[in-house]
Short mmCIF file of C-alpha atoms in Angstrom, two decimals:
data_model
loop_
_atom_site.label_atom_id
_atom_site.label_comp_id
_atom_site.label_asym_id
_atom_site.label_seq_id
_atom_site.Cartn_x
_atom_site.Cartn_y
_atom_site.Cartn_z
CA MET A 498 113.44 79.18 65.56
CA SER A 499 115.21 78.27 62.39
CA ALA A 500 116.77 80.01 59.46
CA ARG A 501 117.05 78.78 55.91
CA GLN A 502 120.64 78.46 54.73
CA ALA A 503 120.98 80.11 51.34
CA GLY A 504 121.52 77.68 48.51
CA THR A 505 121.52 74.50 50.61
CA GLY A 506 117.82 73.96 51.32
CA VAL A 507 118.70 73.01 54.93
CA TYR A 508 117.16 74.68 57.98
CA ALA A 509 119.63 75.49 60.78
CA PRO A 510 118.10 75.82 64.29
CA ARG A 511 118.74 79.11 66.10
CA PRO A 512 117.40 78.59 69.66
CA GLY A 513 117.00 81.62 71.91
CA ALA A 514 114.56 84.18 73.18
CA ALA A 515 112.97 86.72 70.86
CA PRO A 516 114.04 90.37 71.23
CA LEU A 517 112.58 92.00 74.34
CA ARG A 518 110.47 94.49 72.39
CA ARG A 519 108.83 91.65 70.45
CA MET A 520 108.07 89.71 73.63
CA VAL A 521 106.59 92.81 75.28
CA ALA A 522 104.50 93.59 72.20
CA ALA A 523 103.18 90.02 72.03
CA GLN A 524 102.34 89.97 75.74
CA ALA A 525 100.71 93.41 75.53
CA GLY A 526 98.55 92.25 72.63
CA LEU A 527 97.53 89.15 74.58
CA GLU A 528 96.72 91.19 77.71
CA THR A 529 94.61 93.62 75.66
CA ARG A 530 92.67 90.84 73.91
CA LEU A 531 92.01 89.05 77.19
CA LEU A 532 90.75 92.27 78.76
CA LEU A 533 88.42 93.09 75.88
CA ARG A 534 87.06 89.51 75.82
CA ASN A 535 86.23 89.63 79.53
CA GLY A 536 82.61 90.75 79.89
CA GLU A 537 83.04 91.99 83.45
CA GLN A 538 86.07 94.06 82.49
CA VAL A 539 84.24 95.58 79.50
CA LEU A 540 81.29 96.41 81.75
CA LEU A 541 83.57 98.11 84.27
CA THR A 542 85.87 99.96 81.90
CA MET A 543 83.64 100.81 78.94
CA ILE A 544 79.95 100.48 79.65
CA ILE A 545 79.66 102.03 83.13
CA PRO A 546 81.50 105.30 82.27
CA ALA A 547 79.54 105.60 79.00
CA VAL A 548 76.17 104.94 80.67
CA LEU A 549 76.88 107.40 83.48
CA LEU A 550 77.87 110.05 80.96
CA LEU A 551 74.67 109.48 78.99
CA LEU A 552 72.42 109.26 82.04
CA PHE A 553 73.61 112.28 83.99
CA SER A 554 73.96 114.41 80.86
CA THR A 555 70.33 113.88 79.90
CA VAL A 556 68.61 113.56 83.31
CA ASP A 557 68.67 116.47 85.75
CA VAL A 558 69.40 114.62 89.00
CA VAL A 559 72.73 116.27 89.95
CA ASP A 560 73.40 120.01 90.03
CA THR A 561 76.55 120.44 87.92
CA GLY A 562 76.52 124.24 88.01
CA PRO A 563 76.15 126.72 85.16
CA GLY A 564 76.66 125.71 81.55
CA GLN A 565 75.94 122.49 79.75
CA ARG A 566 75.84 119.41 81.93
CA VAL A 567 77.95 117.43 79.50
CA ASP A 568 80.77 120.01 79.73
CA PHE A 569 81.12 119.14 83.42
CA LEU A 570 80.46 115.42 83.11
CA ALA A 571 82.68 114.52 80.13
CA PRO A 572 86.00 115.19 81.97
CA GLY A 573 84.67 113.29 84.98
CA ALA A 574 83.73 110.32 82.78
CA ILE A 575 87.24 110.29 81.33
CA ALA A 576 88.73 110.31 84.84
CA LEU A 577 86.37 107.49 85.84
CA ALA A 578 87.40 105.43 82.82
CA VAL A 579 91.10 105.82 83.70
CA LEU A 580 90.34 104.80 87.29
CA ALA A 581 88.33 101.76 86.16
CA THR A 582 91.02 100.46 83.81
CA ALA A 583 94.30 101.38 85.48
CA PHE A 584 93.23 100.71 89.08
CA THR A 585 90.14 98.52 89.49
CA GLY A 586 90.45 96.32 86.41
CA GLN A 587 94.20 95.90 86.67
CA ALA A 588 94.10 95.16 90.41
CA ILE A 589 91.45 92.45 89.97
CA GLY A 590 93.04 90.90 86.88
CA THR A 591 96.57 90.87 88.30
CA GLY A 592 95.34 89.61 91.68
CA PHE A 593 93.73 86.54 90.10
CA ASP A 594 96.73 86.01 87.79
CA ARG A 595 98.85 85.87 90.93
CA ARG A 596 96.46 83.51 92.69
CA TYR A 597 96.27 81.04 89.79
CA GLY A 598 100.04 81.00 89.35
CA VAL A 599 100.04 82.79 86.00
CA LEU A 600 102.59 85.34 87.20
CA LYS A 601 104.79 82.57 88.64
CA ARG A 602 104.80 80.70 85.32
CA LEU A 603 105.43 83.84 83.32
CA GLY A 604 108.35 84.51 85.65
CA ALA A 605 109.93 81.27 84.42
CA SER A 606 109.56 82.34 80.77
CA PRO A 607 112.15 84.40 78.83
CA LEU A 608 109.97 87.47 79.42
CA PRO A 609 111.53 89.34 82.37
CA ARG A 610 109.33 90.76 85.12
CA ALA A 611 110.04 94.30 83.97
CA GLY A 612 108.87 93.26 80.50
CA LEU A 613 105.68 91.80 81.93
CA MET A 614 104.94 95.02 83.80
CA ALA A 615 105.66 97.01 80.62
CA ALA A 616 103.25 94.78 78.70
CA LYS A 617 100.52 95.28 81.30
CA ALA A 618 101.08 99.04 81.17
CA ALA A 619 100.85 99.00 77.37
CA ALA A 620 97.58 97.01 77.53
CA VAL A 621 96.15 99.53 79.99
CA LEU A 622 97.15 102.46 77.75
CA ALA A 623 95.63 100.77 74.68
CA THR A 624 92.36 100.25 76.54
CA ILE A 625 92.32 103.85 77.75
CA VAL A 626 92.78 105.11 74.20
CA LEU A 627 89.71 103.09 73.16
CA GLN A 628 87.80 104.53 76.12
CA LEU A 629 88.75 108.08 75.22
CA VAL A 630 87.57 107.59 71.65
CA LEU A 631 84.25 106.12 72.81
CA LEU A 632 83.56 108.73 75.51
CA THR A 633 84.60 111.62 73.28
CA ALA A 634 82.24 110.43 70.55
CA ILE A 635 79.35 110.14 73.01
CA ALA A 636 80.07 113.51 74.58
CA LEU A 637 80.31 115.26 71.20
CA ALA A 638 76.99 113.69 70.20
CA LEU A 639 75.50 115.17 73.39
CA GLY A 640 76.74 118.66 72.47
CA TRP A 641 80.08 118.76 74.29
CA SER A 642 82.27 121.74 73.39
CA PRO A 643 85.78 121.02 74.70
CA ARG A 644 88.11 124.01 75.08
CA GLY A 645 91.82 124.47 75.44
CA GLY A 646 93.06 124.04 71.87
CA ALA A 647 96.43 122.41 71.16
CA GLY A 648 97.84 123.38 74.55
CA GLY A 649 94.81 121.83 76.19
CA ALA A 650 95.35 118.59 74.29
CA LEU A 651 98.91 118.41 75.60
CA ALA A 652 97.66 119.00 79.14
CA VAL A 653 95.03 116.28 78.75
CA VAL A 654 97.64 113.78 77.53
CA LEU A 655 99.93 114.60 80.48
CA LEU A 656 97.09 114.38 83.02
CA VAL A 657 95.83 111.06 81.65
CA ALA A 658 99.37 109.63 81.55
CA LEU A 659 100.08 110.65 85.14
CA GLY A 660 96.67 109.43 86.30
CA THR A 661 97.28 106.09 84.59
CA ALA A 662 100.68 105.76 86.30
CA ALA A 663 99.24 106.68 89.70
CA PHE A 664 96.28 104.30 89.48
CA SER A 665 98.43 101.51 88.04
CA GLY A 666 100.87 101.76 90.94
CA LEU A 667 98.07 101.65 93.50
CA GLY A 668 96.31 98.81 91.68
CA LEU A 669 99.47 96.69 91.47
CA LEU A 670 100.22 97.44 95.13
CA MET A 671 96.80 96.08 96.09
CA ALA A 672 97.04 93.07 93.76
CA GLY A 673 100.53 92.18 94.99
CA THR A 674 99.82 92.36 98.69
CA LEU A 675 96.22 91.16 99.23
CA ARG A 676 94.50 87.86 98.49
CA ALA A 677 92.61 87.79 95.19
CA GLU A 678 89.17 87.74 96.86
CA ALA A 679 90.13 90.65 99.11
CA THR A 680 91.47 92.54 96.09
CA LEU A 681 88.19 91.97 94.23
CA ALA A 682 86.13 93.33 97.11
CA ALA A 683 88.44 96.22 97.99
CA ALA A 684 88.97 97.37 94.39
CA ASN A 685 85.24 97.45 93.70
CA LEU A 686 84.54 99.24 96.99
CA VAL A 687 87.16 101.89 96.22
CA PHE A 688 85.70 102.32 92.72
CA VAL A 689 82.19 102.93 94.06
CA LEU A 690 83.38 105.29 96.81
CA LEU A 691 85.45 107.36 94.39
CA LEU A 692 82.60 107.38 91.86
CA VAL A 693 80.40 109.03 94.48
CA ALA A 694 82.91 111.18 96.36
CA GLY A 695 85.78 111.68 93.92
CA GLY A 696 84.38 114.68 92.07
CA VAL A 697 83.55 112.57 89.02
CA ILE A 698 79.79 113.05 88.88
CA VAL A 699 79.03 115.13 91.97
CA PRO A 700 80.95 118.45 92.25
CA LEU A 701 83.27 118.58 95.26
CA GLU A 702 81.66 121.90 96.20
CA LYS A 703 78.62 119.89 97.34
CA PHE A 704 80.59 118.29 100.19
CA PRO A 705 81.31 119.92 103.60
CA ASP A 706 84.54 121.93 103.75
CA GLY A 707 86.34 119.41 105.96
CA ALA A 708 85.51 116.45 103.72
CA ARG A 709 86.23 118.46 100.59
CA ALA A 710 89.75 119.28 101.76
CA VAL A 711 90.46 115.55 102.04
CA LEU A 712 88.72 114.58 98.81
CA GLU A 713 90.62 117.17 96.77
CA VAL A 714 93.95 115.40 97.34
CA LEU A 715 92.69 112.08 95.95
CA PRO A 716 94.15 111.19 92.54
CA VAL A 717 90.75 110.82 90.84
CA ALA A 718 89.71 114.27 92.10
CA ALA A 719 92.99 115.76 90.87
CA LEU A 720 92.51 114.12 87.47
CA SER A 721 88.87 115.17 87.03
CA ASP A 722 89.53 118.73 88.30
CA GLY A 723 92.58 119.10 86.07
CA LEU A 724 90.67 117.88 83.02
CA ARG A 725 87.79 120.28 83.79
CA GLY A 726 90.19 123.15 84.21
CA VAL A 727 91.39 122.59 80.67
CA LEU A 728 88.40 121.17 78.79
CA GLN A 729 85.58 123.07 80.52
CA ASP A 730 87.24 126.32 81.60
CA GLY A 731 89.84 126.60 78.83
CA GLY A 732 92.67 127.16 81.31
CA GLY A 733 96.37 126.44 80.84
CA MET A 734 98.41 123.59 82.25
CA PRO A 735 96.95 122.78 85.72
CA TRP A 736 100.29 122.51 87.48
CA GLY A 737 98.76 121.89 90.90
CA GLU A 738 96.85 118.81 89.72
CA VAL A 739 99.85 117.69 87.62
CA GLY A 740 102.09 117.85 90.69
CA LEU A 741 99.56 116.00 92.83
CA LEU A 742 99.17 113.21 90.27
CA ALA A 743 102.94 112.97 89.84
CA GLY A 744 103.31 112.57 93.60
CA TRP A 745 100.68 109.79 93.68
CA ALA A 746 102.40 108.10 90.72
CA VAL A 747 105.80 108.09 92.40
CA LEU A 748 104.33 106.92 95.70
CA GLY A 749 102.17 104.18 94.17
CA LEU A 750 104.79 102.78 91.80
CA ALA A 751 107.53 102.85 94.45
CA ALA A 752 105.31 101.04 96.96
CA ALA A 753 104.29 98.46 94.34
CA ALA A 754 107.92 97.83 93.40
CA ARG A 755 108.81 97.39 97.08
CA PHE A 756 105.96 95.23 98.34
CA PHE A 757 104.58 93.36 95.28
CA ARG A 758 104.70 89.58 95.80
CA TRP A 759 104.67 87.41 92.68
CA GLU A 760 103.44 84.24 94.40
#
């Protein structure tokens, strides 16, 4: 880096790292562009939730209860999108970054590890914002009538933020402890299982009582139920689901910080 000396026409070198916020912003922009250029990631994070929302809103193959089908499915599609980006996509991407030595090389750069994690989190949040815009537009076109008002919007932001933190912690824990190939297989398997049994498309009331009691404590079930409580039922802040997601977030992030291996 250099700076022009006033009146002399001579450039004086000023070596050193850029401010941390600029490094994090640059890395976050790079992570976001790489994610959006990756066809598999776009399929997982954007196309699958949108197609499922369209398909199950227009075809009567799952009993979603009284009311419009899209009113039940839109919150579930949002929860699925958060799961796909913050958990599955991040686990796979970070796992292969670790395998190919990208994380090791970034560790030798001026960007500290905390800054790298902050950049990854910012890229995930940027992608989720794009997903919310896309899914909301599709749902509104299908006749979705979200409830809750301004208080509901605040609840949705809090639920999505906590869900993102919880899934990010679990995704980084998987990426930092398993081999990349194992992470790829396990992350996709978890995604499919939670798509079917996480209350995203199929109501949890359809499962036996014993299984339902277990499924209800999963973070994706807490996120989809909390969003439905606000957007479909017009309820207030779903403190039970907020507390459950906060617990998963603390657990996942603490475990990732403790066991994540960079090489």
